[in-house]
Coordinates of C-alpha atoms in Angstrom, one line a residue:
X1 CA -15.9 -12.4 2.4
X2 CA -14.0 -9.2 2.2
X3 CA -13.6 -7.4 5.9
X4 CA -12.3 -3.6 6.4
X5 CA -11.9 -0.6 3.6
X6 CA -8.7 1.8 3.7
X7 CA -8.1 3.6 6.2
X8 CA -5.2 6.3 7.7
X9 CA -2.7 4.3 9.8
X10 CA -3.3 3.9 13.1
X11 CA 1.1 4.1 13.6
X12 CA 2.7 7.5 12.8
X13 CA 6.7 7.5 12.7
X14 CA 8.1 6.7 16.0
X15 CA 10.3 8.4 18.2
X16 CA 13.7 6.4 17.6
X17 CA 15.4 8.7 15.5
X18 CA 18.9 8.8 15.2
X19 CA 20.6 11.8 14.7
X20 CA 20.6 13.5 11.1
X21 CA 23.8 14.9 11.0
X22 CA 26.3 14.3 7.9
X23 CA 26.6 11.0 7.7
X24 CA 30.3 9.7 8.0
X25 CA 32.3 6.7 6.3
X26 CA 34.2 5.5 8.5
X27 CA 32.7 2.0 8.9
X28 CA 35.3 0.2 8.2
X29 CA 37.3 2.2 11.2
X30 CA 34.3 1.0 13.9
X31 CA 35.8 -1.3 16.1
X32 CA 33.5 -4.9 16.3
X33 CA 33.4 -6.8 19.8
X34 CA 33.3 -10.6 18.5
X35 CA 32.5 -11.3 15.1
X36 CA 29.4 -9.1 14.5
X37 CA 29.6 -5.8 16.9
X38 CA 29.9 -2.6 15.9
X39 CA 31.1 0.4 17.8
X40 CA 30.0 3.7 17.2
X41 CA 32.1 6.6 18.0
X42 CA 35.0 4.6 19.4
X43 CA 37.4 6.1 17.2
X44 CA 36.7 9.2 18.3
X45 CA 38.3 8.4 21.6
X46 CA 40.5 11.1 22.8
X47 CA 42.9 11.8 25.5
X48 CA 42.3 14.3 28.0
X49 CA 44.2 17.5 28.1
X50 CA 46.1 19.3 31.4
X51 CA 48.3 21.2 32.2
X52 CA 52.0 21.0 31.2
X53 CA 52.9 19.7 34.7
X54 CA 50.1 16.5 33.7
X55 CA 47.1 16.1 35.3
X56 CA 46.8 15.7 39.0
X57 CA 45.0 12.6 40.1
X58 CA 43.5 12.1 43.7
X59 CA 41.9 9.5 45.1
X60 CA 38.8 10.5 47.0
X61 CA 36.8 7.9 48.3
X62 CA 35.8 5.5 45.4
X63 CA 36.1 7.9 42.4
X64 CA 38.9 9.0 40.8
X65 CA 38.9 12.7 39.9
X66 CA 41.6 15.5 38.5
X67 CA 41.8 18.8 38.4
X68 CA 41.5 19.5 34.6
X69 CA 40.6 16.0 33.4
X70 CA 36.8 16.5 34.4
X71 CA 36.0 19.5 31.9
X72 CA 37.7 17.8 29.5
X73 CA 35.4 14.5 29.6
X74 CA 32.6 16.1 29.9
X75 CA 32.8 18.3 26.5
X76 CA 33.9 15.3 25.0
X77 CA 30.7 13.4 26.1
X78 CA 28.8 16.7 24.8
X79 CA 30.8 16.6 21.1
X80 CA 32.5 19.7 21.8
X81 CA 34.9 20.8 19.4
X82 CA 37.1 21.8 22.0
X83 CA 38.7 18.4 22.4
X84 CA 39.3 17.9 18.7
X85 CA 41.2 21.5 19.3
X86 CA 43.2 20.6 22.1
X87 CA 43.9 17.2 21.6
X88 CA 47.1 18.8 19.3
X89 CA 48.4 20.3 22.5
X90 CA 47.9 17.6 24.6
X91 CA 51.0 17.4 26.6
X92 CA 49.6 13.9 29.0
X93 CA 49.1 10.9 26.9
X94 CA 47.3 8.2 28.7
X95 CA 48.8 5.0 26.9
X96 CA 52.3 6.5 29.0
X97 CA 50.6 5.9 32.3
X98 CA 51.6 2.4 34.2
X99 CA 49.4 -0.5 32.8
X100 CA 48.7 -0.9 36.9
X101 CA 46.9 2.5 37.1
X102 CA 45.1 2.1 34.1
X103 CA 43.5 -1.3 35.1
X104 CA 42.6 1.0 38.4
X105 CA 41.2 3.7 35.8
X106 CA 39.4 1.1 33.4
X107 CA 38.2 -0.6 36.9
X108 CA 35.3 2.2 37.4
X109 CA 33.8 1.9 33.5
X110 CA 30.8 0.7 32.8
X111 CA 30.6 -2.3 29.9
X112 CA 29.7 -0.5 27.1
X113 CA 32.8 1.9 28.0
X114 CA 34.8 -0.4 28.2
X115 CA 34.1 -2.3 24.8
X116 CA 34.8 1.6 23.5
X117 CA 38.2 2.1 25.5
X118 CA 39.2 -1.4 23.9
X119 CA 38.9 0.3 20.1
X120 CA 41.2 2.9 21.1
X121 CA 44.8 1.0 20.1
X122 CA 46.0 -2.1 20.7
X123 CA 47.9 -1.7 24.5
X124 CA 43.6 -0.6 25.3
X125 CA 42.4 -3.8 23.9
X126 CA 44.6 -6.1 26.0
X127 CA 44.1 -4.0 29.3
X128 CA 40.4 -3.9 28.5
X129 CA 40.0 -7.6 28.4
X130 CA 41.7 -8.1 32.2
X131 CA 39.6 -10.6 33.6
X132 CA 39.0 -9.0 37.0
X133 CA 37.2 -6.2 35.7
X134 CA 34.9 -8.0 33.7
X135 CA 34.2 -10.6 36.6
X136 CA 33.1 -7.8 38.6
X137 CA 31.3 -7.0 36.1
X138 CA 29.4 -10.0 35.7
X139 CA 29.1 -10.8 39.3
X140 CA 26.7 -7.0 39.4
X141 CA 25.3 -8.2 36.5
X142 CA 24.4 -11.9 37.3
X143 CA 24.7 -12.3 41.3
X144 CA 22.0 -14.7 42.8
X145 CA 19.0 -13.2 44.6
X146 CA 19.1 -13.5 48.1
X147 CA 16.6 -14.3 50.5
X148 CA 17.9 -13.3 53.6
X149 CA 18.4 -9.5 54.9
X150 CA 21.9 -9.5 54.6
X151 CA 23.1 -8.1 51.1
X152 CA 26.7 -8.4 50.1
X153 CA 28.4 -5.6 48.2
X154 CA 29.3 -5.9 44.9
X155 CA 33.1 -6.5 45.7
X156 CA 32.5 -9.4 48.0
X157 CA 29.6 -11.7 45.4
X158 CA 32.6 -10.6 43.2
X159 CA 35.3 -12.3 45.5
X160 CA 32.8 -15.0 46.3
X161 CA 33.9 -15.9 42.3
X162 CA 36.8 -18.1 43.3
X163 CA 40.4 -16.2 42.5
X164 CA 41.6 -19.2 40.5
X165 CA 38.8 -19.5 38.5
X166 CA 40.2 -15.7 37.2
X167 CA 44.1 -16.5 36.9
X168 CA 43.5 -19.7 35.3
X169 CA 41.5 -18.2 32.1
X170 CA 42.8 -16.6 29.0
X171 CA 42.4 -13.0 28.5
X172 CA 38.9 -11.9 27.8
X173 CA 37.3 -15.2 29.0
X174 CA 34.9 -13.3 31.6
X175 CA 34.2 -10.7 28.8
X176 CA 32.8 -12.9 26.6
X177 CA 31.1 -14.9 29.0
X178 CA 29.2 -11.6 30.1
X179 CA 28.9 -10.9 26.8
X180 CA 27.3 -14.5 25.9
X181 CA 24.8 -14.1 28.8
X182 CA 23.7 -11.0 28.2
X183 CA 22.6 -12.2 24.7
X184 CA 21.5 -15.2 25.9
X185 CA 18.8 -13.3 28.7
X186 CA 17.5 -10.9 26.1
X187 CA 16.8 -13.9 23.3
X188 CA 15.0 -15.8 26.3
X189 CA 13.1 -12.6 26.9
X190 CA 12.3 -12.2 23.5
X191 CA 10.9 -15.5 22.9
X192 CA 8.5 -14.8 25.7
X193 CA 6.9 -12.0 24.2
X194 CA 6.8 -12.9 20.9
X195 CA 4.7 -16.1 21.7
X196 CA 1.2 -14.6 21.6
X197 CA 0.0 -14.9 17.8
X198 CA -2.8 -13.4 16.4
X199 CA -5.5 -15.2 15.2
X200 CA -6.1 -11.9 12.6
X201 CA -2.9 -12.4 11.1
X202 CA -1.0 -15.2 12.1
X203 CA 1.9 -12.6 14.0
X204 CA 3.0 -12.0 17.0
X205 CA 0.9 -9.2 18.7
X206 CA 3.6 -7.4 20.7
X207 CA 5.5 -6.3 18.1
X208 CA 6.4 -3.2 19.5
X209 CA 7.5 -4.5 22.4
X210 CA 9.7 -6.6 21.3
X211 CA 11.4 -3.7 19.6
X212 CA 11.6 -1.8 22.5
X213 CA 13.1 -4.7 24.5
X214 CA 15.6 -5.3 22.0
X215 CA 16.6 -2.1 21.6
X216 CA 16.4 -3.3 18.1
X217 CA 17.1 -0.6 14.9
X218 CA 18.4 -1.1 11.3
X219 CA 21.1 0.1 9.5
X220 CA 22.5 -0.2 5.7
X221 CA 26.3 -0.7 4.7
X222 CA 27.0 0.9 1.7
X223 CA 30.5 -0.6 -0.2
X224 CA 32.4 0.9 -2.8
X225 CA 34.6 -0.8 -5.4
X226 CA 38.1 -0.2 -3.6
X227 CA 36.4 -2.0 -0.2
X228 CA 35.7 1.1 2.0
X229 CA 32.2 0.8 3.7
X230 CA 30.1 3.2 4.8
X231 CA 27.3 2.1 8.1
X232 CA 24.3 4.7 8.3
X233 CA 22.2 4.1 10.8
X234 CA 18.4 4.4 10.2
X235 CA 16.7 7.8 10.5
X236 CA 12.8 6.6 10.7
X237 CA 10.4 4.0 10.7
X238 CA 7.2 3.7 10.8
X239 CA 4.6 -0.2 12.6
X240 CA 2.1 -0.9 9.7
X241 CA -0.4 -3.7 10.3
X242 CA 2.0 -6.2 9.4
X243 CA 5.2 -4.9 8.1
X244 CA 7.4 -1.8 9.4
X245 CA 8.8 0.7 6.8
X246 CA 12.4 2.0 7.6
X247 CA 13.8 4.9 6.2
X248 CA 17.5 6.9 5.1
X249 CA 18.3 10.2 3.9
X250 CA 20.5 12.6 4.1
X251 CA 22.8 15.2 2.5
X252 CA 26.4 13.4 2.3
X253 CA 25.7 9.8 0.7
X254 CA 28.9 8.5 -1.2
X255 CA 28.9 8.9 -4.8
X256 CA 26.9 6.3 -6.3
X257 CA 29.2 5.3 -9.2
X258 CA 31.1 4.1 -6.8
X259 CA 28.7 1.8 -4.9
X260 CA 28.6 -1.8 -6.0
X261 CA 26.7 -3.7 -2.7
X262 CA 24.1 -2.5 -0.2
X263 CA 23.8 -4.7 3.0
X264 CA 20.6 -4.2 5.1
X265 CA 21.6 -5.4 8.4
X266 CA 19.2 -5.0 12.1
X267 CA 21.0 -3.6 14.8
X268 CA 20.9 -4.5 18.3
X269 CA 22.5 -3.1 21.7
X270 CA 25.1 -5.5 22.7
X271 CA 24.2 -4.9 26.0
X272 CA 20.8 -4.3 26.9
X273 CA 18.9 -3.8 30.5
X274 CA 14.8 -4.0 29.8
X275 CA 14.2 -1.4 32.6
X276 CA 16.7 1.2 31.0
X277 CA 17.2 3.6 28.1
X278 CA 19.8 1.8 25.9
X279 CA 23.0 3.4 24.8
X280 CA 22.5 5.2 20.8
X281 CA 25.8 5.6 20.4
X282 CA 27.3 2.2 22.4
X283 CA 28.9 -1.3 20.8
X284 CA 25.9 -3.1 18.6
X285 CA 25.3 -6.4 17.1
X286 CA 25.1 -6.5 13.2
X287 CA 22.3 -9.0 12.2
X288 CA 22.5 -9.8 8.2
X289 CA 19.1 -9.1 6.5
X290 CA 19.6 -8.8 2.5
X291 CA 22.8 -7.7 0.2
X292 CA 21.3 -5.7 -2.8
X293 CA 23.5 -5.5 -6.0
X294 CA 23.3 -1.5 -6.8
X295 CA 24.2 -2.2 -10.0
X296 CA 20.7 -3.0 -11.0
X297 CA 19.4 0.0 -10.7
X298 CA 18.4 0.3 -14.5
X299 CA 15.0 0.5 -16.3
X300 CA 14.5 -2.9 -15.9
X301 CA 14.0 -2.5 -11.6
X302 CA 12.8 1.5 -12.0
X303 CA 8.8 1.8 -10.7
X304 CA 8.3 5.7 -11.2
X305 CA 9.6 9.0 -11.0
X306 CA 8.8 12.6 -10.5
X307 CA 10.3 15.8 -11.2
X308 CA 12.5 15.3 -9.0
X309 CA 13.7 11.7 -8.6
X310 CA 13.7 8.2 -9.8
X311 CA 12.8 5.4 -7.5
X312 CA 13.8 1.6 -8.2
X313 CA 12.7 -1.6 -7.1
X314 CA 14.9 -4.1 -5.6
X315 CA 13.8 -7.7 -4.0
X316 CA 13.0 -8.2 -1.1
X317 CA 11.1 -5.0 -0.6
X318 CA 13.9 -2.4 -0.7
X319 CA 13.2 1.3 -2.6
X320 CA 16.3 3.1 -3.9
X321 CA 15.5 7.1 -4.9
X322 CA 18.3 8.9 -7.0
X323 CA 18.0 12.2 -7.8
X324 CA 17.4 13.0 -11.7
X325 CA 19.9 15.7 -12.1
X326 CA 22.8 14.3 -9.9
X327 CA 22.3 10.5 -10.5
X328 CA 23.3 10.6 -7.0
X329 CA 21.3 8.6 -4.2
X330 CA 18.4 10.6 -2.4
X331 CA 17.0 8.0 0.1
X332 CA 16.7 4.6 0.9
X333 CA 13.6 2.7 1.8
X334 CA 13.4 -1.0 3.5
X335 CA 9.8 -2.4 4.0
X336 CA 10.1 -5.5 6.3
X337 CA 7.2 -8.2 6.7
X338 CA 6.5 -9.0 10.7
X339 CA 7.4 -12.8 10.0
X340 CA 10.5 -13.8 11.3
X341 CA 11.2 -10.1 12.1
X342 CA 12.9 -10.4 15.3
X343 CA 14.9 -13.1 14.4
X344 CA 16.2 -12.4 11.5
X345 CA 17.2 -8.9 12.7
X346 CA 18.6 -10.5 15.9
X347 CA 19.8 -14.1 15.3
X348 CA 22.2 -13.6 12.0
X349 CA 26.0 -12.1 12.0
X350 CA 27.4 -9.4 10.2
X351 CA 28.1 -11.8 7.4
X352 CA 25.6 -14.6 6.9
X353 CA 21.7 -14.0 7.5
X354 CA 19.7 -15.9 10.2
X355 CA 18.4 -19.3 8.7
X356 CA 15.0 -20.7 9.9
X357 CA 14.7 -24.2 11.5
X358 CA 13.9 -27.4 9.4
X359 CA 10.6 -27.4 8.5
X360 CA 8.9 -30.1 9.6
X361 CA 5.5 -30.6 6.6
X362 CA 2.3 -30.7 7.9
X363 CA 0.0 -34.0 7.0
X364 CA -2.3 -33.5 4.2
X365 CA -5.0 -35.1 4.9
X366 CA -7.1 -34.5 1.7
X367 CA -4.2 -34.2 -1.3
X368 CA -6.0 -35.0 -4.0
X369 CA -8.9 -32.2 -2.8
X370 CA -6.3 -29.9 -3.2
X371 CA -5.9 -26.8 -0.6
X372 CA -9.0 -25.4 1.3
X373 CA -9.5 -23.1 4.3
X374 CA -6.4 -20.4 3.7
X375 CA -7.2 -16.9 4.7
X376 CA -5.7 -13.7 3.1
X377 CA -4.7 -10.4 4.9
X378 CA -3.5 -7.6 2.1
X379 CA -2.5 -3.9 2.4
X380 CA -1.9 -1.2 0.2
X381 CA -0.2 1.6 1.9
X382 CA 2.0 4.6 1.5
X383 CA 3.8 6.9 3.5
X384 CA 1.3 6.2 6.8
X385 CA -2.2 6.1 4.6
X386 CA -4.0 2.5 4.2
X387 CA -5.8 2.7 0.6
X388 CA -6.3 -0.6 0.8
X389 CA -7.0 -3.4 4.4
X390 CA -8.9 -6.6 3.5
X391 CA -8.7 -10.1 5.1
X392 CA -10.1 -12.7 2.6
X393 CA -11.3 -16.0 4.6
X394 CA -11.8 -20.0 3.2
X395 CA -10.1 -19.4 -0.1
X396 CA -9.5 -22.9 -1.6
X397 CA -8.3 -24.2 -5.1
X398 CA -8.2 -28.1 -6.6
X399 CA -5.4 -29.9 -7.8
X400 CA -6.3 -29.5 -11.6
X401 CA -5.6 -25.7 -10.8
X402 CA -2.1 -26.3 -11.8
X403 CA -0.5 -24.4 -14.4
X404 CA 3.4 -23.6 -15.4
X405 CA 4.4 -24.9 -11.8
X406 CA 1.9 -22.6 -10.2
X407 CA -1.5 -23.3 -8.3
X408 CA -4.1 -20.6 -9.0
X409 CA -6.3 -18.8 -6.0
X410 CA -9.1 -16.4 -7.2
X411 CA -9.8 -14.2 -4.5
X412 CA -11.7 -11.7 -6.1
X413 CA -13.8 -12.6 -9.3
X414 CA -14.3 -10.6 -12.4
X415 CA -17.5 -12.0 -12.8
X416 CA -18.9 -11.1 -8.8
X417 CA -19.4 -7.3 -8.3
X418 CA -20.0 -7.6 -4.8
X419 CA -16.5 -8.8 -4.3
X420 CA -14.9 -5.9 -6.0
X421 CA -13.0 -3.5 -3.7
X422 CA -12.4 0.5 -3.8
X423 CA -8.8 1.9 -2.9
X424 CA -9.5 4.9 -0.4
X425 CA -7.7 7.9 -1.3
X426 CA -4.9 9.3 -3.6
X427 CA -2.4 6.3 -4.7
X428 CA 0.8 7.2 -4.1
X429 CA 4.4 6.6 -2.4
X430 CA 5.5 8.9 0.1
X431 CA 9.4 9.6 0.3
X432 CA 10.9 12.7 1.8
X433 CA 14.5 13.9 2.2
X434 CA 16.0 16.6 4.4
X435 CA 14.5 19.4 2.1
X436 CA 11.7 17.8 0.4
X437 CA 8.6 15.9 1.2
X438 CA 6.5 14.7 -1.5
X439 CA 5.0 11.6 -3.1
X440 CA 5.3 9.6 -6.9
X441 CA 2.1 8.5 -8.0
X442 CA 0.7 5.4 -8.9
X443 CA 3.2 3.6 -6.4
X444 CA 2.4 1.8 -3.5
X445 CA 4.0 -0.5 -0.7
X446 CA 1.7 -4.2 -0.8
X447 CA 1.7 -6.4 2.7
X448 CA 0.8 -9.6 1.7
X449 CA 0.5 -12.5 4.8
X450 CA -1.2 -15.5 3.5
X451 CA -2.2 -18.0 6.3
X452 CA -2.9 -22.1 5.6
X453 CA -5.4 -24.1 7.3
X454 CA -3.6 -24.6 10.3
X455 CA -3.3 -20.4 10.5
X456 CA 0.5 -20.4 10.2
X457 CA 1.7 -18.2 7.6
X458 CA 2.7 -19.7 4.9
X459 CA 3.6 -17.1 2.6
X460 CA 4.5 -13.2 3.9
X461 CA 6.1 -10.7 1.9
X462 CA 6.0 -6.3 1.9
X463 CA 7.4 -4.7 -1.2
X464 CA 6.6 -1.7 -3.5
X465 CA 4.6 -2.4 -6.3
X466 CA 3.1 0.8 -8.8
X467 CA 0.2 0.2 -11.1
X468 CA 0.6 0.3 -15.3
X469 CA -1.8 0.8 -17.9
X470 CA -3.5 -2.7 -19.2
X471 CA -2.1 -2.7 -22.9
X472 CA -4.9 -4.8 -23.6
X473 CA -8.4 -5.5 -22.2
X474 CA -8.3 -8.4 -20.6
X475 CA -10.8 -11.7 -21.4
X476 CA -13.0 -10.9 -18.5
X477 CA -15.9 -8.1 -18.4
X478 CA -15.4 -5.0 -19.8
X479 CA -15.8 -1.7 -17.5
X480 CA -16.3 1.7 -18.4
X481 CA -12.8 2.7 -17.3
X482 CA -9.1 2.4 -17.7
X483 CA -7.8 -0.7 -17.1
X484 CA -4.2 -1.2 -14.4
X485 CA -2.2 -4.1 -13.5
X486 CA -0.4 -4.4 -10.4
X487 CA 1.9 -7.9 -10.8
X488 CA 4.3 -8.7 -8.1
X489 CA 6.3 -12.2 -8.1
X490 CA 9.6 -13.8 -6.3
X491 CA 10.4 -17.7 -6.1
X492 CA 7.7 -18.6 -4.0
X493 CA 4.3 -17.3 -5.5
X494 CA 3.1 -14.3 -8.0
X495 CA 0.4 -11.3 -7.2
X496 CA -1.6 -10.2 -10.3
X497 CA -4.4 -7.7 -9.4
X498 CA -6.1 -5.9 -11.8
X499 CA -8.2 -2.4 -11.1
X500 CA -10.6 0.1 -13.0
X501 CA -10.4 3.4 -13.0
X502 CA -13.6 5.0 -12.5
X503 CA -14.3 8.2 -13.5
X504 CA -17.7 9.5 -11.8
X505 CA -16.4 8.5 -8.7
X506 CA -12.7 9.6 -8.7
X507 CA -11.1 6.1 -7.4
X508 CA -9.9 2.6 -8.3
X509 CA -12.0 -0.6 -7.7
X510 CA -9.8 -4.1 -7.7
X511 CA -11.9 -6.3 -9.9
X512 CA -9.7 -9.2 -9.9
X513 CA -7.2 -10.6 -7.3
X514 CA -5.1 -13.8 -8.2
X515 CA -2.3 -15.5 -5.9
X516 CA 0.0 -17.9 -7.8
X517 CA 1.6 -20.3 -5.4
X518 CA 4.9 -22.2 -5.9
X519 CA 4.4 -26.1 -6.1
X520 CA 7.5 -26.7 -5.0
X521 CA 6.6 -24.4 -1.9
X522 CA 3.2 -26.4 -1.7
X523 CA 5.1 -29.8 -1.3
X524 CA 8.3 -28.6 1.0
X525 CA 5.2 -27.3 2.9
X526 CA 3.4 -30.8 3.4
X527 CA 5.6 -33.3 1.6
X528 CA 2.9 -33.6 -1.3
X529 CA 4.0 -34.7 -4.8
X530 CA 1.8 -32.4 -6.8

């Protein structure tokens, strides 16, 4: 019944990586384009420095170039401190230049530049909205394939735009059209690739490329009492089988006593070209996810500990480590199922998550049978090892299997030893900061995707769970071993598992594996009356 044993992951932590410098809290100062954009680095926008006659501007063919402005830019682009040092002395400022040659200046950026330029003041914000520069924009972006040998340069499709279709708009009309479209193209794209589902699991199967066409990453805003906020990007992640793992640490969180919300949010390029590297640093899209209440970090959410730290458990499927000594926060850990990952990293604003389509119930044909024909795919992983990859197929239960509001599933039987299952390896969560990289035992992350008779999943969750001594034996067999409970629950079902240590052989066998599904879930799911 049972197919596959533990095994190491097959995905080791990606490549995206932001950069692990100090982390900075100046979210609240991040410009947003529209209502859920963020910008990062735009306040650090400075002017360029010359000499104290200004800075000499020529005009040479269709660049615009001066004599000491070029060095200047370019250490800026590099972080060089030597623009936060001579910004003091700067002698030129460019919001004294004529509005007219600074249309002509902001008339060369790029998109994403220009989105930046617009969070420097107010007198930027207007200029950077002029709608000729963003149709020109649009018409490079958007301009109709030709068939015909003859190509027109970008400034005549632009001019082919009529004039009054400009002048007539309000300000910033053409930006957010471009702006509108270019969401609109990667969502269509999107939806493409995530259409092939796997029979295995009931997911999409190009996960990853979905990621990479989205450009998509995940960030956490931390908020203290007075208001401020602080955005951290994320620093890892790691593609399980059907969850991804995300991870943040660093040296300079914000005091924790002062934290009162978490907001896990996914992150998205606001402008985004499939066959190019996308900006790290440029405007992105915040996509609501989960708000955590920090102030349940007490012994009533805490899972384990080390030496070192104590880590807490906070639905859904977020991990919170705080240093022993300090009480201070030592990392952050997100696990995220694969259902509805896309979207609901994508589709949500800053401020309210993405909410799924009307359900529409399936038809029971057989009600008073009960359910019959569900399959089972379960994980137990940690830091990149699998201890535990099992898909359970026709698992059924009758309607008398109804207790407290719950219907029962047995997967795995006391009674049947041949359905009992090993955990490979040593159980334990991984978790690593800049300086340390260890593990706490007896704590694990569980994928759960539960799939109904029509393989769409009908239940999916990823959270950590850690195992606890049995107080009591239970009423099934006795083993020669110590007894553990691993019990997971949330509004729409409960996990109960139950494993033996055994001794000879150095590892845990599940001997009993019980899903306890919602019957209100059951009957939104097929309009049943159970």
């Amino acid at each position: 019944m049972a197919t596959g044993r533990g095994r190491p992951s097959r995905h080791r932590l990606l490549g995206q990586q932001e950069p692990r410098g100090p982390y900075h809290g100046g979210g609240t100062a991040c410009g947003r384009t529209g209502a859920a954009a963020g910008c990062s680095g735009a306040s650090r926008f400075r002017r360029p420095s010359g000499p104290a006659g200004g800075v000499r501007v020529a005009r040479k063919g269709r660049g615009v170039k001066s004599s000491a402005g070029d060095t200047a830019l370019k250490q800026y682009a590099q972080g060089s401190p030597y623009w936060d040092k001579s910004f003091s002395n700067c002698s030129v400022y460019l919001d004294r230049m004529p509005s007219e040659i600074l249309l002509k200046i902001f008339s060369y950026l790029d998109a994403i530049s220009l989105l930046c330029t617009g969070c420097v003041n107010r007198r930027f914000y207007h200029l950077a909205n002029d709608n000729f520069i963003w149709v020109r924009i649009y018409a490079t972006a958007f301009s109709p394939k030709r068939s015909n040998w003859k190509v027109n340069s970008v400034e005549e499709t632009a001019v082919s735009v009529s004039l009054l279709s400009v002048e007539d708009k309000e300000a910033g009309y053409w930006k957010k059209t471009y702006i509108t479209k270019q969401i609109t193209s990667v969502k269509a794209a999107l939806t493409q690739v995530l259409k092939p589902v796997s029979p295995y699991t009931g997911l999409p199967v190009k996960i990853k490329e979905a990621l990479r066409l989205s450009g998509l990453g995940w960030g956490i805003i931390l908020k203290e009492k007075n208001g401020r906020e602080y955005i951290i990007p994320h620093v890892d992640f790691s593609l399980n089988d059907t969850s991804v793992t995300v991870v943040w640490y660093g040296k300079n969180w914000p005091c924790l006593a002062t934290l009162i919300t978490l907001n896990l949010c996914g992150m998205t390029p606001v402008f985004m070209d499939r066959y190019k590297a996308y900006a790290k640093h440029g405007p992105r899209w915040h996509s609501l996810i989960a708000k955590y209440d920090l102030r349940h970090l007490n012994e009533s959410t805490m899972i384990g500990c080390d030496r070192l730290i104590r880590i807490f458990s906070l639905d859904p499927g977020l991990v919170v480590g705080v240093w022993k000594k300090e009480e201070e926060l030592a990392f952050v850990m997100a696990n995220l199922h694969f259902h509805h990952l896309v979207e609901r990293s994508t589709l949500g604003s800053a401020t309210v998550p993405y909410e799924l389509p009307p359900h529409v119930p399936f038809l029971d044909d057989n009600p008073e049978y009960g359910l019959h024909g569900y399959q089972l795919h379960i994980d137990m992983h940690g830091g990149g090892v699998f201890f535990l990859c099992s898909t359970f197929r026709n698992l059924f239960t009758m309607k008398g299997c109804i207790e407290d509001g719950y219907v029962k599933f047995t997967v795995i039987n006391f009674k049947n030893s041949r359905e009992h299952l090993p955990l490979i390896g040593k159980i334990g969560l991984a978790w690593r900061t800049n300086i340390f990289d260890t593990f706490i035992e007896s704590c694990s992350v569980m994928d759960v995707t539960l799939l109904d008779e029509h393989r769409k999943p009908f239940w999916c969750l990823s959270s950590a769970v850690h195992m606890k001594p049995a107080a009591c034996p239970s009423d099934g067999p006795h083993f020669l071993g110590q007894t553990f409970y691993v019990d997971y629950n949330d509004v729409e079902g409960r996990v109960h598992a139950e494993l033996v240590w055994i001794e000879e052989t150095e590892e845990y066998f599940i001997v009993n594996l019980v899903l306890y599904l919602s019957v209100a879930k059951i009957n939104h799911w097929f309009g049943t009356k159970y």
